[in-house]
PDB file of C-alpha atoms in Angstrom:
ATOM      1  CA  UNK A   1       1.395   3.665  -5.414  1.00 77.00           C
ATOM      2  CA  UNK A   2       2.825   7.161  -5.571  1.00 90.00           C
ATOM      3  CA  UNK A   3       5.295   7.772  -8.763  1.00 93.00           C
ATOM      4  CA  UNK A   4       8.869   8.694  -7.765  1.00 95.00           C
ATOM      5  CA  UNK A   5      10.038  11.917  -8.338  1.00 97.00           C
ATOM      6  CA  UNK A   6      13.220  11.230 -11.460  1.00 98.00           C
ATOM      7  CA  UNK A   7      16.743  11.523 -10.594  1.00 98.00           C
ATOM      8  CA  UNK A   8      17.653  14.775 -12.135  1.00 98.00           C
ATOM      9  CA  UNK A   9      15.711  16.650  -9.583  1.00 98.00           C
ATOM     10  CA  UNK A  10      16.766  13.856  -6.024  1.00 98.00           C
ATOM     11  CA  UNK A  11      20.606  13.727  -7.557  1.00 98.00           C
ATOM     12  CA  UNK A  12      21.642  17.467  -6.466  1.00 98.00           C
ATOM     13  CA  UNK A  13      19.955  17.379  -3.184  1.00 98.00           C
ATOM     14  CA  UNK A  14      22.191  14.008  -2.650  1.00 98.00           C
ATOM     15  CA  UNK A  15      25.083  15.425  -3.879  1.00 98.00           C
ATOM     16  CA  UNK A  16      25.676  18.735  -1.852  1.00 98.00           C
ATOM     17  CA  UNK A  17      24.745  16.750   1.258  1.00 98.00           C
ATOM     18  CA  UNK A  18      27.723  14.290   0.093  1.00 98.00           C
ATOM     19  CA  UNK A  19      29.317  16.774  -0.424  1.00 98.00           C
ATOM     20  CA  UNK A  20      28.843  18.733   3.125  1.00 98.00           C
ATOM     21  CA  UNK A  21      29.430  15.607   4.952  1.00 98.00           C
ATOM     22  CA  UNK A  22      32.665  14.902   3.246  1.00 98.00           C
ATOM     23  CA  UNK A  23      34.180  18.289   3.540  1.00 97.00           C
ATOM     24  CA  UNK A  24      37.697  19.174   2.651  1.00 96.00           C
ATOM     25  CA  UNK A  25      39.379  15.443   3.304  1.00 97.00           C
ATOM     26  CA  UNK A  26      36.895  13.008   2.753  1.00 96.00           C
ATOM     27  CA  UNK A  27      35.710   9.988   5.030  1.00 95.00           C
ATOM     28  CA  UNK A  28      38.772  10.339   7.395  1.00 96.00           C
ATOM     29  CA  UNK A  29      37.248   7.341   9.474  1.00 96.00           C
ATOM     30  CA  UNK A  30      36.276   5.086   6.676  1.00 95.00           C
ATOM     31  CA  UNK A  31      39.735   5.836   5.140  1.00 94.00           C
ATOM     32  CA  UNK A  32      41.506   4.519   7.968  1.00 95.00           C
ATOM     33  CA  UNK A  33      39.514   1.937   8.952  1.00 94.00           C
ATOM     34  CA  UNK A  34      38.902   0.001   5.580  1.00 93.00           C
ATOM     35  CA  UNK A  35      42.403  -1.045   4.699  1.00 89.00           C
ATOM     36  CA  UNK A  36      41.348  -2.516   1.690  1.00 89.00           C
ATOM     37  CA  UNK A  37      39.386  -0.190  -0.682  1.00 82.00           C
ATOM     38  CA  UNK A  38      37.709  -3.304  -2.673  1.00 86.00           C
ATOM     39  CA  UNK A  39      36.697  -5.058   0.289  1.00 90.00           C
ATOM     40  CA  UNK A  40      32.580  -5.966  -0.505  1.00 95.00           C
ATOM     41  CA  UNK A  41      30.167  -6.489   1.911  1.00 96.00           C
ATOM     42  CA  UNK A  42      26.339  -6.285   2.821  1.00 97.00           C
ATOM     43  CA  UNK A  43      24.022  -4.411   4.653  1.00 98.00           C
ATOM     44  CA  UNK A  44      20.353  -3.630   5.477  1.00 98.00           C
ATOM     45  CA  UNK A  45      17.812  -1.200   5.784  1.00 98.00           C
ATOM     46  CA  UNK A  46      15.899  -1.636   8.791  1.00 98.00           C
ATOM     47  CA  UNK A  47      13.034   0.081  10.206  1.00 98.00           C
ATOM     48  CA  UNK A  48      13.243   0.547  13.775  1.00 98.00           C
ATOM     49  CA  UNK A  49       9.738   1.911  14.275  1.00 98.00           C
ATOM     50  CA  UNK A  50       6.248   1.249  12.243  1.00 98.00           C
ATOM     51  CA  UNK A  51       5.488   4.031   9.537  1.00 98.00           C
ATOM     52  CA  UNK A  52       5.262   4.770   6.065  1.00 98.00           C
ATOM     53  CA  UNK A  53       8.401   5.413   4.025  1.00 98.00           C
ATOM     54  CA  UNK A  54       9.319   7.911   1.497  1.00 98.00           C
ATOM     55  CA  UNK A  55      12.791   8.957  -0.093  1.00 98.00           C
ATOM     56  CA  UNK A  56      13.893   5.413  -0.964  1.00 98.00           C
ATOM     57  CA  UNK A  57      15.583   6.871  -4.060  1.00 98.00           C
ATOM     58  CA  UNK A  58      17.313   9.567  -2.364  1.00 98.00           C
ATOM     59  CA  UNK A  59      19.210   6.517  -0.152  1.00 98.00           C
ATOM     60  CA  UNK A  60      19.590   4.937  -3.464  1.00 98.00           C
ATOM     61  CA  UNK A  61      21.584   7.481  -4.597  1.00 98.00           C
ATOM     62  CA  UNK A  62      23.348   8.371  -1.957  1.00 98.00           C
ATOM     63  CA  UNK A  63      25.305   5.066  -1.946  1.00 98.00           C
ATOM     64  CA  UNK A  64      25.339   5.260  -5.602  1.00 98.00           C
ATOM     65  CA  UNK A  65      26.954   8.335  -6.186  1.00 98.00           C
ATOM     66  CA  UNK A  66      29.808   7.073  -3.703  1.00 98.00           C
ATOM     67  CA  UNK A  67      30.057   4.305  -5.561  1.00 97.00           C
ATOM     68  CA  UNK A  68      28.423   3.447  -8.918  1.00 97.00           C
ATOM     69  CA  UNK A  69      29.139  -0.216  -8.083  1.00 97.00           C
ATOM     70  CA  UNK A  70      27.514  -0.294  -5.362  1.00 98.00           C
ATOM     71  CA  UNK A  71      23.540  -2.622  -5.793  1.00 98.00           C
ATOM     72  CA  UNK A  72      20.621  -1.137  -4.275  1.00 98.00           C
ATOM     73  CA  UNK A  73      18.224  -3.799  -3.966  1.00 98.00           C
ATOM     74  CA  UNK A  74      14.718  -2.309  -2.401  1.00 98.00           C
ATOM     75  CA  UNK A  75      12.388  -4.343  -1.267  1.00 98.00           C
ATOM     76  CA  UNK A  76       9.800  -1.751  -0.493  1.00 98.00           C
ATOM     77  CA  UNK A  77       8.122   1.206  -2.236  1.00 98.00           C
ATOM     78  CA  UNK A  78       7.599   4.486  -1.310  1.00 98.00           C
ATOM     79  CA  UNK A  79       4.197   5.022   0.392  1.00 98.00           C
ATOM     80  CA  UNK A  80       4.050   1.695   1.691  1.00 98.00           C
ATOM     81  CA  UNK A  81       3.237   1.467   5.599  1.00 98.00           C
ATOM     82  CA  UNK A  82       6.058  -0.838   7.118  1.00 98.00           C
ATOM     83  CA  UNK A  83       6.005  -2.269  10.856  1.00 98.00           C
ATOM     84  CA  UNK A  84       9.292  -2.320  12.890  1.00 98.00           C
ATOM     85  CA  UNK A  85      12.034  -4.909  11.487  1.00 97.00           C
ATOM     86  CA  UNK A  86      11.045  -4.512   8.399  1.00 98.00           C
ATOM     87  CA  UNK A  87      14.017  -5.026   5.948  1.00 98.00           C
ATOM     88  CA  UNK A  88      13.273  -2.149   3.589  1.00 98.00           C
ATOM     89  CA  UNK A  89      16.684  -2.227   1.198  1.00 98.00           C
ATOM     90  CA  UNK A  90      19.625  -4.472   0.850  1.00 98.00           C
ATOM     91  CA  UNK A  91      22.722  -2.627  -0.564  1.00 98.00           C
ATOM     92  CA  UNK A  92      25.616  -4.850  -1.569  1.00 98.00           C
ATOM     93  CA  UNK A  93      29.009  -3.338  -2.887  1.00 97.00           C
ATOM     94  CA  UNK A  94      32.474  -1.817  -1.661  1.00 97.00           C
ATOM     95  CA  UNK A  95      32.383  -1.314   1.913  1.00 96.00           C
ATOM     96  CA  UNK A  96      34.146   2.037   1.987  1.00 97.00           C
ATOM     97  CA  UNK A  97      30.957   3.728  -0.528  1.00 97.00           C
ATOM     98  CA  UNK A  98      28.681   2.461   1.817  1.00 97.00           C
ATOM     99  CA  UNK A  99      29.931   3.740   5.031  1.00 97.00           C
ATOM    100  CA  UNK A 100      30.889   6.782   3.460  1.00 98.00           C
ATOM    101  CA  UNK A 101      27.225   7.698   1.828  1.00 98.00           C
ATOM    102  CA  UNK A 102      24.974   5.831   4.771  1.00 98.00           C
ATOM    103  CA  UNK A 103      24.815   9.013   6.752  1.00 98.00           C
ATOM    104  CA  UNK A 104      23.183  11.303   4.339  1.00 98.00           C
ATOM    105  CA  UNK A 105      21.003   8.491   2.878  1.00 98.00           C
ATOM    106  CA  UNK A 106      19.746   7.682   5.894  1.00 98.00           C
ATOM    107  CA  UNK A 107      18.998  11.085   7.023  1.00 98.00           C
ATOM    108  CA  UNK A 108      16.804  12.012   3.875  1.00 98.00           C
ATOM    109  CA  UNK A 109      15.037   8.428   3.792  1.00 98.00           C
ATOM    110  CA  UNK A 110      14.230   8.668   8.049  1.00 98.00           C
ATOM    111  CA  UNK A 111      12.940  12.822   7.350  1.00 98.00           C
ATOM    112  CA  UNK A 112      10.870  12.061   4.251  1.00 98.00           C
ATOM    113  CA  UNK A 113       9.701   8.928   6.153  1.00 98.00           C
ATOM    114  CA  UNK A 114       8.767  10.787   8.785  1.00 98.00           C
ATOM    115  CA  UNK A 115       6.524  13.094   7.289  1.00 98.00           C
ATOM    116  CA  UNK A 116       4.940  10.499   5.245  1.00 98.00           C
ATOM    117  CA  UNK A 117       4.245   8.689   8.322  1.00 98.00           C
ATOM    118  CA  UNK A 118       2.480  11.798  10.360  1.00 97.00           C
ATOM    119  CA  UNK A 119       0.304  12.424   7.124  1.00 98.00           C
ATOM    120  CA  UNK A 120      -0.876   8.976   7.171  1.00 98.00           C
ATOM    121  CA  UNK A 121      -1.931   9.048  10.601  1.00 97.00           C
ATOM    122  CA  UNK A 122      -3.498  12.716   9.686  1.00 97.00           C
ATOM    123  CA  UNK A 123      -5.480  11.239   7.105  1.00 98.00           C
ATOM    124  CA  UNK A 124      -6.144   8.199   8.936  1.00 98.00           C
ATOM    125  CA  UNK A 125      -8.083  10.592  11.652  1.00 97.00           C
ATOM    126  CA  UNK A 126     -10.076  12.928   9.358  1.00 98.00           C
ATOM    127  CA  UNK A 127     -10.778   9.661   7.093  1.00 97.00           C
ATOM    128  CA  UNK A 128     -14.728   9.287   8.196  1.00 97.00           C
ATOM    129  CA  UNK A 129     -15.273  13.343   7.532  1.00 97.00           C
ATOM    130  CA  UNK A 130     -14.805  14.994   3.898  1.00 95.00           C
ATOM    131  CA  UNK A 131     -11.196  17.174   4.593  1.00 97.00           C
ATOM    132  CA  UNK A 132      -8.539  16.046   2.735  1.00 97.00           C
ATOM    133  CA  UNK A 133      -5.045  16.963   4.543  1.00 98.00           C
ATOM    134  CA  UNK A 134      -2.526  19.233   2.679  1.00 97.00           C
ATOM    135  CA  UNK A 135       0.759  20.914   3.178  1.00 96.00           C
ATOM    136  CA  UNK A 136       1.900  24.330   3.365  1.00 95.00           C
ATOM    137  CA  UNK A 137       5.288  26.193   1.968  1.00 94.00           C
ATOM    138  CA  UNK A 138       6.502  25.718   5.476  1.00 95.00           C
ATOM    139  CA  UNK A 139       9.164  23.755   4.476  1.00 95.00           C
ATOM    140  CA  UNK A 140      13.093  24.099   4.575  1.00 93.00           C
ATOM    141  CA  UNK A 141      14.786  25.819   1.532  1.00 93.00           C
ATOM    142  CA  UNK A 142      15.730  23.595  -0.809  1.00 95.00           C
ATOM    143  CA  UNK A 143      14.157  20.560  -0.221  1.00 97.00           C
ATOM    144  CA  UNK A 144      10.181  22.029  -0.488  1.00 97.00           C
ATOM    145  CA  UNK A 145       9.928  19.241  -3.727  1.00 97.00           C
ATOM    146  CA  UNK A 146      10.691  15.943  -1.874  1.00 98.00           C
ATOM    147  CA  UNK A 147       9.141  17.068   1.181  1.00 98.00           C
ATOM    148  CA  UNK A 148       5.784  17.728  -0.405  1.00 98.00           C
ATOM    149  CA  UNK A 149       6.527  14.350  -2.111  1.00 98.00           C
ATOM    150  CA  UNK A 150       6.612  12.765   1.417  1.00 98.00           C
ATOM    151  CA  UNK A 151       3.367  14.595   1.967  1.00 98.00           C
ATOM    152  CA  UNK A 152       1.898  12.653  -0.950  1.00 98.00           C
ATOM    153  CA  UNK A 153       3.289   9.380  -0.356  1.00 98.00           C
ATOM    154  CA  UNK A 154       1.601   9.643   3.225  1.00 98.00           C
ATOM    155  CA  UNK A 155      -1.610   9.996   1.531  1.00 98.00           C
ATOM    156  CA  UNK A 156      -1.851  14.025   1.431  1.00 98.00           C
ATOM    157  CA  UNK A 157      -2.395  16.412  -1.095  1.00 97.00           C
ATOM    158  CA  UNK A 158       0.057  19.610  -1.997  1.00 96.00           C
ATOM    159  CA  UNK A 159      -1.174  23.010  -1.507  1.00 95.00           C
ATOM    160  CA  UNK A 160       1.133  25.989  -2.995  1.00 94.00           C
ATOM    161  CA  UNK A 161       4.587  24.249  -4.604  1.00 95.00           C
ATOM    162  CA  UNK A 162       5.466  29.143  -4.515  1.00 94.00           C
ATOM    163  CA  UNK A 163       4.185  32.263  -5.223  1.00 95.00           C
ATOM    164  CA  UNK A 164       3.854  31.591  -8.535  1.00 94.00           C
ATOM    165  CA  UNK A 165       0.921  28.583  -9.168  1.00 92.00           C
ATOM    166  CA  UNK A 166      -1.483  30.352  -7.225  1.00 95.00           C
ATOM    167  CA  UNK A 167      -2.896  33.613  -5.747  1.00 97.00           C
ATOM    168  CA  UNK A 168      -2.670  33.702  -2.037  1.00 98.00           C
ATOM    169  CA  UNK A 169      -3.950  37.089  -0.746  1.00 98.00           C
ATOM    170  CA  UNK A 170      -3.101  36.968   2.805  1.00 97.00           C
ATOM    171  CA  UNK A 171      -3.760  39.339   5.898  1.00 95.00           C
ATOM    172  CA  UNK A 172      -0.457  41.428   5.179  1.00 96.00           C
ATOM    173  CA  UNK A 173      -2.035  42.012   1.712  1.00 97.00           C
ATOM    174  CA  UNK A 174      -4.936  43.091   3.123  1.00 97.00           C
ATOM    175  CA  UNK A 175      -3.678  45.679   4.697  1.00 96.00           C
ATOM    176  CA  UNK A 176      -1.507  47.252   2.377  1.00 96.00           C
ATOM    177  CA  UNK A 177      -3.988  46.813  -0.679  1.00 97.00           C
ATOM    178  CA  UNK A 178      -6.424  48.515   1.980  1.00 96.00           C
ATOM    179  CA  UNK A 179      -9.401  46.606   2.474  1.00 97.00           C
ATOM    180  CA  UNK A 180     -10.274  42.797   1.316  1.00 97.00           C
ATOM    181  CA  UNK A 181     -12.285  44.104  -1.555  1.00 97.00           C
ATOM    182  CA  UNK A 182      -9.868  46.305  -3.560  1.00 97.00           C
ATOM    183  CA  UNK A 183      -7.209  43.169  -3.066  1.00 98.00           C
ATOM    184  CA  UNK A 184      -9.475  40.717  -4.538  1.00 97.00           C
ATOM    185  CA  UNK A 185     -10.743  43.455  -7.469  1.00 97.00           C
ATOM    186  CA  UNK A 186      -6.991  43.647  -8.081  1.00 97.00           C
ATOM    187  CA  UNK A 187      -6.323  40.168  -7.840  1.00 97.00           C
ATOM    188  CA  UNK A 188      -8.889  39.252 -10.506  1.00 96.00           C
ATOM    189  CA  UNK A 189      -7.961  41.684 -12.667  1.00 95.00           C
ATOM    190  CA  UNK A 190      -4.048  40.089 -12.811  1.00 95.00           C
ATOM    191  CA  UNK A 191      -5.103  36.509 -12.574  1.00 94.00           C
ATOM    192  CA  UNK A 192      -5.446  34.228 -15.991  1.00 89.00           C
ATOM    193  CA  UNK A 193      -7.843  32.235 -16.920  1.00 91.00           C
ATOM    194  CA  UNK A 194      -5.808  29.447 -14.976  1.00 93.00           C
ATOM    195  CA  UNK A 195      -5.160  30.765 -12.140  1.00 95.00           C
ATOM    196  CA  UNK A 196      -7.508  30.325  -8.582  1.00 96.00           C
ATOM    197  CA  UNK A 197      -7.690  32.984  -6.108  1.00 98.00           C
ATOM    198  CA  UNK A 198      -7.564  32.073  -2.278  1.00 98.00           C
ATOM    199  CA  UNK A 199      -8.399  34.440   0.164  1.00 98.00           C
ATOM    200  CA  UNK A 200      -7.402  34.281   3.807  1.00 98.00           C
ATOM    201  CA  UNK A 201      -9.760  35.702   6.922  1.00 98.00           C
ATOM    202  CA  UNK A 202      -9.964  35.696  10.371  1.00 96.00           C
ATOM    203  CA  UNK A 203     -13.498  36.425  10.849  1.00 97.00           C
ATOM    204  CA  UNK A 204     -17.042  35.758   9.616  1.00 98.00           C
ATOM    205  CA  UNK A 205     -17.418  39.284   8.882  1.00 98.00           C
ATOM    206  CA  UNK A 206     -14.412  39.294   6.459  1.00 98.00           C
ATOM    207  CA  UNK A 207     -15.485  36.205   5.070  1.00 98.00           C
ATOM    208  CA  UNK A 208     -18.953  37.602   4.184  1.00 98.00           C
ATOM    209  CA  UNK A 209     -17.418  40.431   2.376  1.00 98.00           C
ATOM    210  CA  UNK A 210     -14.991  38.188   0.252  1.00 98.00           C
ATOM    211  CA  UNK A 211     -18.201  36.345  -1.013  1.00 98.00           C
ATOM    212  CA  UNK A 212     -19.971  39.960  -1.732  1.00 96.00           C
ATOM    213  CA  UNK A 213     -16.751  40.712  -3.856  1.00 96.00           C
ATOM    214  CA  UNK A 214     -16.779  37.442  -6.036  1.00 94.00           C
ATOM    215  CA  UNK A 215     -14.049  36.307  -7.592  1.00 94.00           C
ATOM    216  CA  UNK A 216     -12.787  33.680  -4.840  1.00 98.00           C
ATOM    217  CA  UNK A 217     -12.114  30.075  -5.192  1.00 98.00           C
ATOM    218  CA  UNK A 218     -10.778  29.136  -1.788  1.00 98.00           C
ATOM    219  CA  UNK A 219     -11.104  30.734   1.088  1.00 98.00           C
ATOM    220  CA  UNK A 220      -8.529  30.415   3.942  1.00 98.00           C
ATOM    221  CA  UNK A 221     -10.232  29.874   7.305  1.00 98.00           C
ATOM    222  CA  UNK A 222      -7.409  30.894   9.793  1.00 97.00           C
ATOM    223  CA  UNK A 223      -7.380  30.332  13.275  1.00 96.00           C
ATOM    224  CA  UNK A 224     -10.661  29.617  13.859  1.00 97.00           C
ATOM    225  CA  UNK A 225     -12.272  27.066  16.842  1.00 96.00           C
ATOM    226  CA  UNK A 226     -14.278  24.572  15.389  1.00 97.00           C
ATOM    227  CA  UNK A 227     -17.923  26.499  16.305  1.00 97.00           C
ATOM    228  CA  UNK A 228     -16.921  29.461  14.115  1.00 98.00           C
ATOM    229  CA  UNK A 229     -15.604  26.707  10.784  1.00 98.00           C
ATOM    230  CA  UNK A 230     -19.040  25.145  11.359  1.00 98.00           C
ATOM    231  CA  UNK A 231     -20.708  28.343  10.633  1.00 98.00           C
ATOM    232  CA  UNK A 232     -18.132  29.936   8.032  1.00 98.00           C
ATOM    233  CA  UNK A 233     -19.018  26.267   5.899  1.00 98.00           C
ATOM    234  CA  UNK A 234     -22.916  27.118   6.305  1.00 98.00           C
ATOM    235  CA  UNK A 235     -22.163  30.560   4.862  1.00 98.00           C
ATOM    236  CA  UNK A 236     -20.059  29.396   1.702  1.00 98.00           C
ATOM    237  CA  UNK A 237     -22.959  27.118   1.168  1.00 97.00           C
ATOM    238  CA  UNK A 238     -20.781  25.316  -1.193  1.00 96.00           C
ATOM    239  CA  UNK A 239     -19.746  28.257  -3.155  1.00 97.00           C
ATOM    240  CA  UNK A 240     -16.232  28.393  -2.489  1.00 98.00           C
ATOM    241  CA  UNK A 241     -13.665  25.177  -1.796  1.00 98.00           C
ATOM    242  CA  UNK A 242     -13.434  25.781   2.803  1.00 98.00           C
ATOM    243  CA  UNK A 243      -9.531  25.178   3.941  1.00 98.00           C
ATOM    244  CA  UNK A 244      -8.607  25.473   7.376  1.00 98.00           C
ATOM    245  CA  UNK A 245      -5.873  26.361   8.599  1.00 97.00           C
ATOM    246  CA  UNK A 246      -3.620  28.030  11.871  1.00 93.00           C
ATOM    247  CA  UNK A 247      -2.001  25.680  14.722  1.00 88.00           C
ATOM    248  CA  UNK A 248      -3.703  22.763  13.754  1.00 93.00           C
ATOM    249  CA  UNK A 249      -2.080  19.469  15.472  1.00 90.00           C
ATOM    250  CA  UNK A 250      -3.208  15.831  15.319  1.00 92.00           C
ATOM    251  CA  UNK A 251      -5.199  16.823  18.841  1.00 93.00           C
ATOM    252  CA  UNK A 252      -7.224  19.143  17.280  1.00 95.00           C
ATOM    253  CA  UNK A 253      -7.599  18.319  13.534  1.00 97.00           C
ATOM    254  CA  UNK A 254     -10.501  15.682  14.322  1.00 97.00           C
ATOM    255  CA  UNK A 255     -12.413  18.308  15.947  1.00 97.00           C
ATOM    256  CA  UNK A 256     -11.339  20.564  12.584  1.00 98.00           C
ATOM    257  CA  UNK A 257     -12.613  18.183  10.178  1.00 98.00           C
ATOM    258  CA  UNK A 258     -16.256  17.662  11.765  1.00 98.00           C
ATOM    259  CA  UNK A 259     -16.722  20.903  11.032  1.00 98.00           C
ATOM    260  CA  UNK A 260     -17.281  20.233   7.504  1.00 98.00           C
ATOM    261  CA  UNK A 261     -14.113  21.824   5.409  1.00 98.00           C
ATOM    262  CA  UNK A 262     -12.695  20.684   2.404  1.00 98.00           C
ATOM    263  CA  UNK A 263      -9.137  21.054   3.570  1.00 98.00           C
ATOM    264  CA  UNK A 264      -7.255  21.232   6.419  1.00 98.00           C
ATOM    265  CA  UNK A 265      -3.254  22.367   5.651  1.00 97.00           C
ATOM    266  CA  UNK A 266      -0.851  21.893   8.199  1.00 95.00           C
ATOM    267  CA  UNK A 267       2.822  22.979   8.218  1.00 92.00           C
ATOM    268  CA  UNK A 268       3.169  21.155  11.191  1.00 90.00           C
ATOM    269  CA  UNK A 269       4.049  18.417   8.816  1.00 93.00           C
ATOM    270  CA  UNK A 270       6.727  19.946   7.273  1.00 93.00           C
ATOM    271  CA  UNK A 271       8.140  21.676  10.343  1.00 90.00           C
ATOM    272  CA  UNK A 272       7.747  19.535  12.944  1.00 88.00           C
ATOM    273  CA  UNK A 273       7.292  16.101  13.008  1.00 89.00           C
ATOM    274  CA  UNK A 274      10.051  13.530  13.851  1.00 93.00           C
ATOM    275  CA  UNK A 275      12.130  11.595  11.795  1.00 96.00           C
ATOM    276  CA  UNK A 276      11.075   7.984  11.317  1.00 98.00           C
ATOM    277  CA  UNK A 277      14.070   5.416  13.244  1.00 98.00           C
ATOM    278  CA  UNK A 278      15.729   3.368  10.019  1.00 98.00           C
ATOM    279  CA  UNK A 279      18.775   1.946  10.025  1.00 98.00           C
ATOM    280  CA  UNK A 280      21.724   0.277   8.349  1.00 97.00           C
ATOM    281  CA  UNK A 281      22.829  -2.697   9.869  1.00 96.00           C
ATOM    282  CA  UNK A 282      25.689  -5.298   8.512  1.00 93.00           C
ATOM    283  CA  UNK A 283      25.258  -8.267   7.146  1.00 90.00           C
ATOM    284  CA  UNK A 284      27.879 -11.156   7.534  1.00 83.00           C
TER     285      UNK A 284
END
């Protein structure tokens, strides 16, 4: 079971979005509609599709910073796998909190769910080989923390939270540095005793010239068909962690992982995949 993430970092990300979806006037609708403001009432979340679910908390507070009298009663947990129907909250309280914080609750809990489900089905496909699926920073500003949390509930691993856990060098520092071996000389030289060095290359040549330098944990292997990973593993020989990396989907990352890398990251999941179908539906 993955542990949540605490409130003080989910409660601002559900707050602005309250905040951008009631504007300058509030819930005009809700307003309107619900004559009586105490009115109480019940209602479910559904999911409309199988997957594996991930921002419960962030629906949790959604309603509850509407409407701190509002009962969020879950019934699952983040990271479980869920088939379609499942009832995966029941939230009890005034109807006009509900209404008014469903939207934005519902559109972190389906995003985050969504990404946990396409790593589980990512790690699901690479299970019988000895890659272990991580994310990129590919993700949108702001919310990089819970979406690498979705990553984990899904069954992935986190690469890179910024620039500042780990050194990256990529091809653009390359070729301003001037050459893969002054970057990595440099690179060691500012490092700490904490801090791993990853080195990206394109080509079996550069990565045979990173390994004559020394000083490299992890090298990148970017872009590269499954032949050429099959032989840039036999060169590391175990000397270096392998990642792979560039365009990989879930058509190709089978074919990725029998090549024998440690990691394959994918920003796909953080970019691309689609939301997970949940829903709130009243209860009489």
């Amino acid at each position: 079971m993955i542990h949540p993430l605490p409130d003080i970092m989910l409660e601002p990300l559900v707050r602005a979005g309250l905040l951008e979806d009631l504007g300058r006037a509030g819930d005009l609708t809700t307003d309107a509609v619900i004559v009586d403001g105490d009115a109480v009432v019940s209602a479910v979340l559904a999911a409309r599709q199988d997957g594996v679910i991930a921002g419960l908390d962030m629906a949790r507070l959604s309603f509850a910073l509407m409407d701190p009298r509002i009962v969020f009663e879950a019934h699952v947990h983040d990271g479980q796998a869920v088939t379609r129907g499942t009832c995966l909250a029941t939230v009890r309280g005034p109807a006009r909190g509900i209404l008014s914080g469903e939207r934005v609750g519902l559109n972190f809990l389906s995003h985050l769910s969504g990404i946990a489900t396409a790593t589980a089905q990512l790690v699901e496909l690479v299970r019988p080989y000895r890659a272990s699926i991580t994310c990129t920073r590919k993700t949108m500003p702001g919310l990089r923390a819970i979406q690498k949390y979705a990553v984990r509930a899904g069954g992935g691993s986190n690469h890179r939270f910024g620039l500042d856990d780990a050194i990256l060098i990529k091809d653009n520092h390359i070729a301003f540095a001037g050459g893969i071996t002054p970057a990595v000389e440099r690179a060691r030289r500012a490092a700490g005793h904490l801090v791993r060095i990853e080195l990206e290359v394109d080509t079996l040549t550069q990565l045979r010239e990173g390994l004559e330098t020394g000083g490299v944990d992890v090298f990148l292997l970017d872009n590269m068909p499954p032949d050429v990973l099959r032989e840039a593993v036999r060169i590391v020989d175990g000397r270096a962690v392998t990642e792979a990396s560039g365009g990989i989907t879930p058509q190709t990352v089978t074919a990725v992982a029998q090549a024998g890398v440690d990691l394959i990251s994918l920003g796909w999941l953080t970019h691309t995949v689609r939301v997970m179908d949940i829903g709130l539906d009243y209860q009489p």
